[in-house]
Tab-separated table of C-alpha atoms in Angstrom:
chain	number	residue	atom	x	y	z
A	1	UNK	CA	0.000	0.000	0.000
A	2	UNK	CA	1.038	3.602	-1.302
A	3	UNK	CA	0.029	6.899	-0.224
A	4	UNK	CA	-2.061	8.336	-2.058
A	5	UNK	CA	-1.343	11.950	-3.799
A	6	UNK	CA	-4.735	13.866	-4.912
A	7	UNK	CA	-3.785	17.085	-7.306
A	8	UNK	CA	-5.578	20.058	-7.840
A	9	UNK	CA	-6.960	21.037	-11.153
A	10	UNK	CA	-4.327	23.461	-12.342
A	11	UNK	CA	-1.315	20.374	-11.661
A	12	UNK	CA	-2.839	17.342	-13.219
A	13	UNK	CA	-1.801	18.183	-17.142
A	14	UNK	CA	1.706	17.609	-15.232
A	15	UNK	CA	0.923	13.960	-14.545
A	16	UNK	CA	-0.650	12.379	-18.023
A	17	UNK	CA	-4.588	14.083	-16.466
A	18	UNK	CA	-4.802	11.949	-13.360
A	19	UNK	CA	-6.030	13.339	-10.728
A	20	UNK	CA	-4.542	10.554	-8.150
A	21	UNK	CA	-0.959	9.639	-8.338
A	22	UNK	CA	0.754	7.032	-6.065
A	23	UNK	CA	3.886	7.520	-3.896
A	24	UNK	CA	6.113	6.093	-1.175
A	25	UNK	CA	5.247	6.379	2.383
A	26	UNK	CA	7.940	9.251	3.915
A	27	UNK	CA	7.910	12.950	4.972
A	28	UNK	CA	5.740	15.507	2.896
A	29	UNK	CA	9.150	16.826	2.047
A	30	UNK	CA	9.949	13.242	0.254
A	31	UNK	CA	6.775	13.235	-1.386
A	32	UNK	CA	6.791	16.529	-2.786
A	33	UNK	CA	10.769	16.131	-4.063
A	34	UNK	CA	9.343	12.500	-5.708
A	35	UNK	CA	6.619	14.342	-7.634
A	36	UNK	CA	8.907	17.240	-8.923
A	37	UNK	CA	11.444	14.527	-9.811
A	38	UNK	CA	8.770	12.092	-11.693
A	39	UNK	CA	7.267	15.237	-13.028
A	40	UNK	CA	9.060	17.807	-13.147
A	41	UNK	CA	6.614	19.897	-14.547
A	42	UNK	CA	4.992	20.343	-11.186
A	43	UNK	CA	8.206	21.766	-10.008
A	44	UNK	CA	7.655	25.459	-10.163
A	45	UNK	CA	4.359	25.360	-9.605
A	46	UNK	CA	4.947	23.938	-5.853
A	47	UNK	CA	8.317	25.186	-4.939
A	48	UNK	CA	9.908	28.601	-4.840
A	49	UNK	CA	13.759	29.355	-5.937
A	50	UNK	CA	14.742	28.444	-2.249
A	51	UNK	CA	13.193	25.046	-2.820
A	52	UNK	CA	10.320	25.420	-0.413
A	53	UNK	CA	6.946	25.298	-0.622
A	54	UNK	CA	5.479	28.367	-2.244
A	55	UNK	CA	2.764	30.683	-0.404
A	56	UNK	CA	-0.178	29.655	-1.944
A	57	UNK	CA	-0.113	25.835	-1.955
A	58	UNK	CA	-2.004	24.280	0.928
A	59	UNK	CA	-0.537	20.558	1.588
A	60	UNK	CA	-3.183	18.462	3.790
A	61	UNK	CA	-2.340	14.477	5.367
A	62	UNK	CA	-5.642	12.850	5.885
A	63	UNK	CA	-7.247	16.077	5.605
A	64	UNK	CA	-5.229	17.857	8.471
A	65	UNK	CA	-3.490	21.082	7.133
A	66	UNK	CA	0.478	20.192	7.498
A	67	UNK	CA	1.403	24.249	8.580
A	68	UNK	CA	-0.496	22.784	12.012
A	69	UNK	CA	1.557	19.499	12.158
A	70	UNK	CA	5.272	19.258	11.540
A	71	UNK	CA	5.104	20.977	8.144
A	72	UNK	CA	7.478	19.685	5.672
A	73	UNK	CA	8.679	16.797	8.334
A	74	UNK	CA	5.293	15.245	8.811
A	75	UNK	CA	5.207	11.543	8.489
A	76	UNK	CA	2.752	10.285	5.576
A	77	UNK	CA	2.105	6.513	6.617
A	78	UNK	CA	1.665	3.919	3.867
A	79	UNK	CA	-2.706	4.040	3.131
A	80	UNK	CA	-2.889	7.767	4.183
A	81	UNK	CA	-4.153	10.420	1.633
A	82	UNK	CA	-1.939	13.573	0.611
A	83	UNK	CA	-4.161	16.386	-0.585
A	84	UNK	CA	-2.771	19.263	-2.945
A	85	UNK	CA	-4.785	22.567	-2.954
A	86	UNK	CA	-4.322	25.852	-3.971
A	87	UNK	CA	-5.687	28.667	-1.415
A	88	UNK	CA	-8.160	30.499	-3.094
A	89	UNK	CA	-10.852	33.286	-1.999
A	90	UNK	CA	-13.307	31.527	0.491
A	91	UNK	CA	-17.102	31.982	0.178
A	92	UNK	CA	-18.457	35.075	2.294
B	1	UNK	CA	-35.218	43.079	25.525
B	2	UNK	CA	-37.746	42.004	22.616
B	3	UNK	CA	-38.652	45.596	21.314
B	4	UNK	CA	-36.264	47.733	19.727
B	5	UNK	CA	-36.921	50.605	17.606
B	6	UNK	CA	-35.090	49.477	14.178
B	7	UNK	CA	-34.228	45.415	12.744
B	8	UNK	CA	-30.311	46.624	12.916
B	9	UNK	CA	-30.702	46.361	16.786
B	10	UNK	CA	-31.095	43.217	16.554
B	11	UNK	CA	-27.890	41.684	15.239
B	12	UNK	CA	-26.079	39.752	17.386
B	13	UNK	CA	-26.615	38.630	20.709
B	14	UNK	CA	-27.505	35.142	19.253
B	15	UNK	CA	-28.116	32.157	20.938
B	16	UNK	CA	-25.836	28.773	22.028
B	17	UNK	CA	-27.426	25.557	21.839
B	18	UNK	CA	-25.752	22.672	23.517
B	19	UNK	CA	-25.387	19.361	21.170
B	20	UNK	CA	-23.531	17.273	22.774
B	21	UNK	CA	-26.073	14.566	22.137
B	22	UNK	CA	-23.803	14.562	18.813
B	23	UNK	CA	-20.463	14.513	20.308
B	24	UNK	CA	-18.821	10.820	20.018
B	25	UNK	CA	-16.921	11.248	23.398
B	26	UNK	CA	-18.418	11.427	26.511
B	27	UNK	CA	-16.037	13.608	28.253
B	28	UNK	CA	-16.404	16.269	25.294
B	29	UNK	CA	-19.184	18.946	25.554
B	30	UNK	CA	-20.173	21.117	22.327
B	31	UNK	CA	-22.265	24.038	21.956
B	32	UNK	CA	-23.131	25.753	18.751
B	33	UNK	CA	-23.718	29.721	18.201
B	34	UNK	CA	-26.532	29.783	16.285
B	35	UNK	CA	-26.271	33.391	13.545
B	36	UNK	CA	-29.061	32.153	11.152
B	37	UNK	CA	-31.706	34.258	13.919
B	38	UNK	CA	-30.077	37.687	12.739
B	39	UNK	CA	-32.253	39.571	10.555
B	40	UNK	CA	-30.396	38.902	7.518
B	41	UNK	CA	-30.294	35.342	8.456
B	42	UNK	CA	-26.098	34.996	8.922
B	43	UNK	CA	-23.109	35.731	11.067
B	44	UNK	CA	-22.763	38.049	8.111
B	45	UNK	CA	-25.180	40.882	9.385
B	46	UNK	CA	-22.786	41.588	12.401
B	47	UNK	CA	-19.522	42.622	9.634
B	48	UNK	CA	-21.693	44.425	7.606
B	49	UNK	CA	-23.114	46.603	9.867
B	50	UNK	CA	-19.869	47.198	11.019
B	51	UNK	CA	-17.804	47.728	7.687
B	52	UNK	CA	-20.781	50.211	7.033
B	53	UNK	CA	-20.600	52.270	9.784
B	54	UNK	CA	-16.770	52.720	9.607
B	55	UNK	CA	-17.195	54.317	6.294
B	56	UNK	CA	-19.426	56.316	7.972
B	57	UNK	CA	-17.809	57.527	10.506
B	58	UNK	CA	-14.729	57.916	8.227
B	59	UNK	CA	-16.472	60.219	5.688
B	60	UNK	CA	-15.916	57.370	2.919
B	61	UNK	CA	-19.330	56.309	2.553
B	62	UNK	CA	-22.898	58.752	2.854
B	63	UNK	CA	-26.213	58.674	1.284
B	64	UNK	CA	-26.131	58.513	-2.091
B	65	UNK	CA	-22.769	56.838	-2.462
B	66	UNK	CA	-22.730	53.217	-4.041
B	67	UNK	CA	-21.447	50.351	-2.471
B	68	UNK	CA	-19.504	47.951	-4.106
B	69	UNK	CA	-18.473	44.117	-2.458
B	70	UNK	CA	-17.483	40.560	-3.810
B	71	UNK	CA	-19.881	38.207	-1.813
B	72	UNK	CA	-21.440	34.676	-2.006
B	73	UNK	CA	-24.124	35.803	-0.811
B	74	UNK	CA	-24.369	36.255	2.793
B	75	UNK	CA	-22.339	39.685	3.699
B	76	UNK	CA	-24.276	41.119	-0.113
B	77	UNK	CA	-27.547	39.994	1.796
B	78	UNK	CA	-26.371	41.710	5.006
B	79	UNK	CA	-24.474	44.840	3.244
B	80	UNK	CA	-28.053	45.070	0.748
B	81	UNK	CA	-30.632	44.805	3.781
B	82	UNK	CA	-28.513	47.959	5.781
B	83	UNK	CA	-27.568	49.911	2.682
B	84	UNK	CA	-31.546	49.771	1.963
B	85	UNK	CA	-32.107	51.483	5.215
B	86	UNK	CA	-29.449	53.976	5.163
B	87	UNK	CA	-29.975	54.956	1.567
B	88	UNK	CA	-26.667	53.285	0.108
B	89	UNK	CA	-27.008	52.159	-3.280
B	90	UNK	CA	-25.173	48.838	-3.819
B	91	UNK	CA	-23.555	46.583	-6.072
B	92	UNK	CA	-22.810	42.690	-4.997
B	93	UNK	CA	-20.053	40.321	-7.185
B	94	UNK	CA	-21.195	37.062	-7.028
B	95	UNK	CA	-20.112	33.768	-8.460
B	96	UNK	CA	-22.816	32.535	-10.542
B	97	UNK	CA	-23.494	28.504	-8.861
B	98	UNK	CA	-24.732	30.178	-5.809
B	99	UNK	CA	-28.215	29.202	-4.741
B	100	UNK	CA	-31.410	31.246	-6.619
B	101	UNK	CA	-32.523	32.309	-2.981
B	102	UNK	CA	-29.649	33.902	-2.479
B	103	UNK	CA	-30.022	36.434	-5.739
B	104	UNK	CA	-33.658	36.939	-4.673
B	105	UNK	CA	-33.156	38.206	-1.488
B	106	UNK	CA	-30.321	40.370	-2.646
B	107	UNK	CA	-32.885	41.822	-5.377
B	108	UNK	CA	-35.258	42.103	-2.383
B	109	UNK	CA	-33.271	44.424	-0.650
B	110	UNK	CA	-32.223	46.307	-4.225
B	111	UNK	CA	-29.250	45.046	-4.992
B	112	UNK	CA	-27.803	44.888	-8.312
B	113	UNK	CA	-26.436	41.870	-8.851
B	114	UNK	CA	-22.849	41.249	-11.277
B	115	UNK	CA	-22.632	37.342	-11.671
B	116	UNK	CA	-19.060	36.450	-12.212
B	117	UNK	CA	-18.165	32.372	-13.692
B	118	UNK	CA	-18.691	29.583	-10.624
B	119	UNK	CA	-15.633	28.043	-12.168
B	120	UNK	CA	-14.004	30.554	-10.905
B	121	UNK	CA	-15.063	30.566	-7.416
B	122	UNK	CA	-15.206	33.640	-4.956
B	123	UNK	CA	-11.503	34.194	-6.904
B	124	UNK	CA	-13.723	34.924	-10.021
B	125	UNK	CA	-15.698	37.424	-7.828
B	126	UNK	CA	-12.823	39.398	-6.122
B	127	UNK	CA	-10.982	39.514	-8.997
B	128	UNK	CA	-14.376	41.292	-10.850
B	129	UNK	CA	-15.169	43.503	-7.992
B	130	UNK	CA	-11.190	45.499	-7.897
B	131	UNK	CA	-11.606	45.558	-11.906
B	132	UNK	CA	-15.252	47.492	-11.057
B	133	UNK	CA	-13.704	49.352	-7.870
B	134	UNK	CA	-10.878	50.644	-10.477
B	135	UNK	CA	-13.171	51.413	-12.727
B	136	UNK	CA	-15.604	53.373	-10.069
B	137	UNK	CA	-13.658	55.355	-8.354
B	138	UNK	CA	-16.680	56.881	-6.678
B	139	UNK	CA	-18.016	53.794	-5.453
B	140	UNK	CA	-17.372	52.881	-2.069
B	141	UNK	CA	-15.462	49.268	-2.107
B	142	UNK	CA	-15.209	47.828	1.282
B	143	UNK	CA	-13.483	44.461	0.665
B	144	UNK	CA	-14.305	42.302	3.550
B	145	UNK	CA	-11.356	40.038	2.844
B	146	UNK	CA	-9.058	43.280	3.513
B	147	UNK	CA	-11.400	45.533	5.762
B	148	UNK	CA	-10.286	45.223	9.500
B	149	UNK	CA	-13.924	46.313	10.836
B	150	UNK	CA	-15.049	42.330	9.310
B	151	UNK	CA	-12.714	40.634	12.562
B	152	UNK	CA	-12.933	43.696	14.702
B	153	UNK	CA	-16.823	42.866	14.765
B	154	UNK	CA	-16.464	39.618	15.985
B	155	UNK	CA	-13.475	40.921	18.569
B	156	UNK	CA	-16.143	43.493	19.698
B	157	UNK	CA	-19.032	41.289	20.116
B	158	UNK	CA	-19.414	37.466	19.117
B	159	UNK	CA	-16.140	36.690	21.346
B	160	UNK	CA	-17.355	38.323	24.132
B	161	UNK	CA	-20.940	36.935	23.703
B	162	UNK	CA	-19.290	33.100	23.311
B	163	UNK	CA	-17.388	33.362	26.368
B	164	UNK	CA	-19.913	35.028	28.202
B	165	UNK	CA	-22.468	31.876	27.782
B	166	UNK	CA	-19.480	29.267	27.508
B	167	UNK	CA	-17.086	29.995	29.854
B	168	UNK	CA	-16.102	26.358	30.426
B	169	UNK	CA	-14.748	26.831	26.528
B	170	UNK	CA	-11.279	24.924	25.738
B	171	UNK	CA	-12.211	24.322	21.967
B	172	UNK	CA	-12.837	26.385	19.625
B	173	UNK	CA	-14.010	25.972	16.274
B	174	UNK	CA	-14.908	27.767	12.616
B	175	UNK	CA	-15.315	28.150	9.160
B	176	UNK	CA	-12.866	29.800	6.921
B	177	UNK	CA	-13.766	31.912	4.430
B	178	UNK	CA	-12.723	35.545	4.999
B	179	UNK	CA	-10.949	34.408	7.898
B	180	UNK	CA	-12.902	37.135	10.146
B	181	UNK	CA	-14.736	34.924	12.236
B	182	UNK	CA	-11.649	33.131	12.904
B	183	UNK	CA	-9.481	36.164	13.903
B	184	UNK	CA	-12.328	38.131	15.621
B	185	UNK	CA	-13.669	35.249	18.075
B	186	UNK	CA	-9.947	33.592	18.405
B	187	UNK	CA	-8.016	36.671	19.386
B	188	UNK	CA	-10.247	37.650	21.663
B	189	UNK	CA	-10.189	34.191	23.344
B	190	UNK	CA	-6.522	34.326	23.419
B	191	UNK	CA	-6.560	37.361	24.977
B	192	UNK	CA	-8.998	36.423	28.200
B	193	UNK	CA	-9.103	32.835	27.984
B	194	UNK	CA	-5.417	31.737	26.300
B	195	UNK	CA	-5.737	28.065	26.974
B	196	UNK	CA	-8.644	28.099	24.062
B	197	UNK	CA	-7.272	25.875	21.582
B	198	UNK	CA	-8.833	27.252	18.184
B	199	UNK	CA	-9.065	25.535	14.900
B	200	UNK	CA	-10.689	25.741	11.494
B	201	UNK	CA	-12.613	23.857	9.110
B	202	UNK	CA	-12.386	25.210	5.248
B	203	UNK	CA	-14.172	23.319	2.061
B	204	UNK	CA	-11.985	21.896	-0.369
B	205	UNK	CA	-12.432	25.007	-2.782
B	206	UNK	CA	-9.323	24.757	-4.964
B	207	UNK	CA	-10.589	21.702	-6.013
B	208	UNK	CA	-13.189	23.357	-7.949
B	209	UNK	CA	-11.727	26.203	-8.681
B	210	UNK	CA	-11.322	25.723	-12.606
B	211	UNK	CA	-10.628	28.816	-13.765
B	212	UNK	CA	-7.266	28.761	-11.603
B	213	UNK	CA	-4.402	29.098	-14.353
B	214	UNK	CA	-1.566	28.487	-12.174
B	215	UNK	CA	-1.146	27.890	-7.654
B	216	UNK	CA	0.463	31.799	-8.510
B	217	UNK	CA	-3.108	33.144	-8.906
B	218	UNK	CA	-3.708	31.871	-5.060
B	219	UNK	CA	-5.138	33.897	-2.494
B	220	UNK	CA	-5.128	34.683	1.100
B	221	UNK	CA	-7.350	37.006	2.612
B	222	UNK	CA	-5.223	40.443	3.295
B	223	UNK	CA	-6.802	40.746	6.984
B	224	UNK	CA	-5.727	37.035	8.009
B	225	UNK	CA	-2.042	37.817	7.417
B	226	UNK	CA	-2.691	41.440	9.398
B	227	UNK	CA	-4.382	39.529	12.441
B	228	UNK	CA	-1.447	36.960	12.059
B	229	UNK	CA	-4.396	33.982	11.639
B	230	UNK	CA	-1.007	31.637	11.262
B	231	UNK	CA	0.143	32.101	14.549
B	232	UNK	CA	-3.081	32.049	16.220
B	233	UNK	CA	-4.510	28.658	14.792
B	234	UNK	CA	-3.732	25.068	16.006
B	235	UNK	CA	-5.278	23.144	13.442
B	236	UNK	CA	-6.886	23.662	10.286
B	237	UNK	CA	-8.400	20.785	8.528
B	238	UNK	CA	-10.505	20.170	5.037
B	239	UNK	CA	-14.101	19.289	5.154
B	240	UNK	CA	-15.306	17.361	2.035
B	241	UNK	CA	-18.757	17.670	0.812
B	242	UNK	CA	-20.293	14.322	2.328
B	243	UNK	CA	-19.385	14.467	5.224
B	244	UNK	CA	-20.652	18.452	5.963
B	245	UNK	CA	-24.107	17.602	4.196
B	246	UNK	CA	-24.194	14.453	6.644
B	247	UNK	CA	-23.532	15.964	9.998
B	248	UNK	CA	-25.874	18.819	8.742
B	249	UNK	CA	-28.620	16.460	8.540
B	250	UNK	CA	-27.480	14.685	11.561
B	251	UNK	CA	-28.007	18.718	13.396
B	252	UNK	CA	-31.370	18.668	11.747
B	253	UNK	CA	-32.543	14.945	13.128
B	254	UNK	CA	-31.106	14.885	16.354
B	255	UNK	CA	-30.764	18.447	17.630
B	256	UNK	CA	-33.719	19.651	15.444
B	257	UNK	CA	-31.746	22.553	14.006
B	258	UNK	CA	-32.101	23.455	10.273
B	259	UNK	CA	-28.225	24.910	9.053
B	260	UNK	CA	-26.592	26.218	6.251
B	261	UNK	CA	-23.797	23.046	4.830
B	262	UNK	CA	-20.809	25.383	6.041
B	263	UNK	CA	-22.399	24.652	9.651
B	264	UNK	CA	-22.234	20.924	9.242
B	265	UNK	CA	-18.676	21.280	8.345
B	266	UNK	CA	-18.260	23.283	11.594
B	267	UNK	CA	-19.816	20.343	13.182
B	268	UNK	CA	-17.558	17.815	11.405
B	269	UNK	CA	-14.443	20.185	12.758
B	270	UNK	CA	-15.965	19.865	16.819
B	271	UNK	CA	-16.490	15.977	16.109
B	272	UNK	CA	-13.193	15.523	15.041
B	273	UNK	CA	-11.637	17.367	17.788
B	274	UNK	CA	-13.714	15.364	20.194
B	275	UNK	CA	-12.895	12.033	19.057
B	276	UNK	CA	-8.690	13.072	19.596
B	277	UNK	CA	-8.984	13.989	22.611
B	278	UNK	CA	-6.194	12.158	25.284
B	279	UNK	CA	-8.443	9.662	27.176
B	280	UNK	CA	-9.729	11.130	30.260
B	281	UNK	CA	-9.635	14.775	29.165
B	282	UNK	CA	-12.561	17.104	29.539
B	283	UNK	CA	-13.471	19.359	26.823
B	284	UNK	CA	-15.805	22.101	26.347
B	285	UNK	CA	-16.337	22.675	22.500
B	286	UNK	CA	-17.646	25.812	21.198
B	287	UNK	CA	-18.856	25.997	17.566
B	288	UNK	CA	-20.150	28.701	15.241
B	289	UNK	CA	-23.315	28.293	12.622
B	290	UNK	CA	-22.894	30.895	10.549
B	291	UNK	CA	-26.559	30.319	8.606
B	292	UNK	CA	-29.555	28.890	8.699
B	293	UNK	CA	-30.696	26.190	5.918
B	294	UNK	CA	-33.627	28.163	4.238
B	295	UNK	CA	-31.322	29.465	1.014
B	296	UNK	CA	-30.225	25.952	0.581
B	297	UNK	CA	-33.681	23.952	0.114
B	298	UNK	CA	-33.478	24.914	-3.634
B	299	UNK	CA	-30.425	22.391	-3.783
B	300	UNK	CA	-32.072	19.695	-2.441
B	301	UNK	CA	-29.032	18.754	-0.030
B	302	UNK	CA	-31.826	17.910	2.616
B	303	UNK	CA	-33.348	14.973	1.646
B	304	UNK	CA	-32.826	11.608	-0.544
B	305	UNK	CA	-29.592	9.540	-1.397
B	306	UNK	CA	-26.579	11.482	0.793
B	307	UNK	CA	-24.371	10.941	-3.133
B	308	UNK	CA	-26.649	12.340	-4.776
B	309	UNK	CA	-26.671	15.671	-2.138
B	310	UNK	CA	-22.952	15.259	-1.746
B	311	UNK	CA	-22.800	15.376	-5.356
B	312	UNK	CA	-24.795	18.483	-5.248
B	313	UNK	CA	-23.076	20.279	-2.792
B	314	UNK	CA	-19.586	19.765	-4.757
B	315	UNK	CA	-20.686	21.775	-7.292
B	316	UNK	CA	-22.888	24.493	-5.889
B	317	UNK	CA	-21.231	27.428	-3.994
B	318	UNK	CA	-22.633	26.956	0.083
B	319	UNK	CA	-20.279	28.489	1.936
């Protein structure tokens, strides 16, 4: 069993149009340098020139925003769900 | 006091309901603020009021002089209901999947309505309303995602009024959207009652945010990163569709209150929270419904197969 990584919209033409790609259980920081490496596409898109995430991707484990957890460090177990969104305007 | 002279007396001051027939842990409590009873049936009423008298008060707005606001509906109802009264005309952005309630009331009140793409989200709507606020100088824009009076509102009154009839409180829990709830109601807990842990529960709009070219076009709202909403958060977590339309229902059955689908994510946000708790710790979990269900039945989220409403509710714009 994989983890699985769910991508917004605006990154799937990076990965063939699938909106679910598989990955090895690690840190988020693992994950996200496996994506940019498989597709490299992605790469500016999620990371700034410094190599960290940029402002306006929100990274969730199991639905739990990461900026809470341990950020960058936080374990992704094998069978857990790694959610990609972009912040946009909320409803009001 | 049940007679006042005008409907704008009676914002606020809303009721908390405890549900803790819901709650899956015995030693967790949880109340709920109920906003729908305002007169322009949201938490929404209380920012309005206030973003409207500060332009008062600092000669930016008078009679005569248009408003102008991006809104899904509830702060354009709240906004178009005052401006009515105080002889504001007014102009609300709104993405165009929100619910056909919603547009009548705001036509009600007067309102002229701009629909911007529902692909695009509230993004689409923002984006619209600075292109019209460039292009009206005159107009009076006053931007609830940047406006300080939208958390100062709930600093000034719902915090107070939550701690006042929770006291016990050691959970606290909200919607994001503008963020103002979340900084109004939080910072004021942190600043009489600091052990309040506070988190918030947010849809998973990027998801269908189409119209999104690259994560670059992103967007944070100007007063969370003013109010430092980063710092004062610890945990935020994404609500999906099903589950907000089930523990909606489950408000409606069991505590026989009739919400808006951003209150059953609330919900989902206080049940999680409940069910983490260390065994053997006592909570007291506070909750805010920001609406009532009544510009919602057009969806049909309320009734028949929970896909089919979950379905619904992914592509229509309730929050």
């Amino acid at each position: 069993m994989a983890v699985s990584v769910r991508l917004p919209t605006v990154l799937r033409p990076h990965a063939a149009g699938k909106t679910v790609v598989e990955a090895d259980a690690g840190s988020v920081g693992d994950i996200i340098a496996g994506l940019v490496a498989r597709f490299p596409g992605m790469s500016g898109h999620l990371l700034n020139e410094s190599g960290e995430l940029q402002r306006f991707v929100n990274i969730y484990v199991d639905d739990d925003d990461i900026r809470y957890l341990d950020k960058a460090a936080t374990a992704v177990a094998d069978g857990a769900e790694l959610t990609i969104l972009p912040a946009v305007a909320g409803g009001a | 006091m049940t007679r006042v002279d005008s409907v704008l007396d009676l914002i606020g001051n809303t009721p908390v309901v405890d549900i803790s027939v819901l709650s899956p842990n015995p030693d967790a409590r949880i109340f709920i603020k109920l906003e729908g009873g305002n007169p322009g049936g949201s938490v929404k009423d209380r920012i309005a009021k206030a973003m409207i008298e500060k332009a008062e008060r600092d000669g930016e707005l008078w009679p005569g002089r248009r408003i102008l606001e991006p809104s899904s509906g509830n702060t354009g109802i709240g906004l178009a209901l005052i401006a009515r009264l105080r002889g504001h005309p007014i102009t609300i952005v709104m993405p165009d999947n929100t619910t056909n309630e919603r547009r009548q009331l705001l036509e009600m009140y007067g309102a002229d309505v701009v629909l911007t793409p529902g692909n695009e989200g509230s993004n689409g709507a923002v984006r619209k309303a600075q292109q019209l606020a460039d292009e009206h100088p005159e107009w009076a824009f006053l931007y609830q995602y940047g406006n300080e009076a939208n958390p100062q509102a709930h600093y000034d009154a719902t915090g107070p009024e939550l701690l006042r009839d929770v006291p016990e409180i050691t959970h606290f829990v909200t919607g994001l959207g503008t963020s103002g709830t979340l900084l109004g109601v939080g910072t004021y807990l942190r600043d009489h009652k600091p052990d309040v842990k506070i988190y918030a529960v947010e849809p998973p709009a990027g998801e269908k945010v189409e119209g999104l070219r690259s994560l670059d076009d992103g967007f944070i709202p100007p007063v969370f990163v003013k109010w430092g909403g980063a710092d004062l958060l610890d945990g935020k977590r994404i609500v999906r569709p099903r589950e907000s339309v089930e523990w909606t229902r489950r408000l409606a059955s069991d505590c026989g209150i009739f919400a808006g689908v951003s209150t059953g994510s609330a919900v989902a946000g206080a049940i999680k929270v409940a069910e983490r708790l260390p065994a053997g710790e006592h909570a007291t979990i506070a909750v805010i419904s920001p609406d009532g269900g009544w510009k919602y039945i057009s969806t049909g989220i309320y009734t028949g197969e929970i896909e089919a409403a979950a379905a619904i509710a992914e592509t229509v714009n309730t929050w």
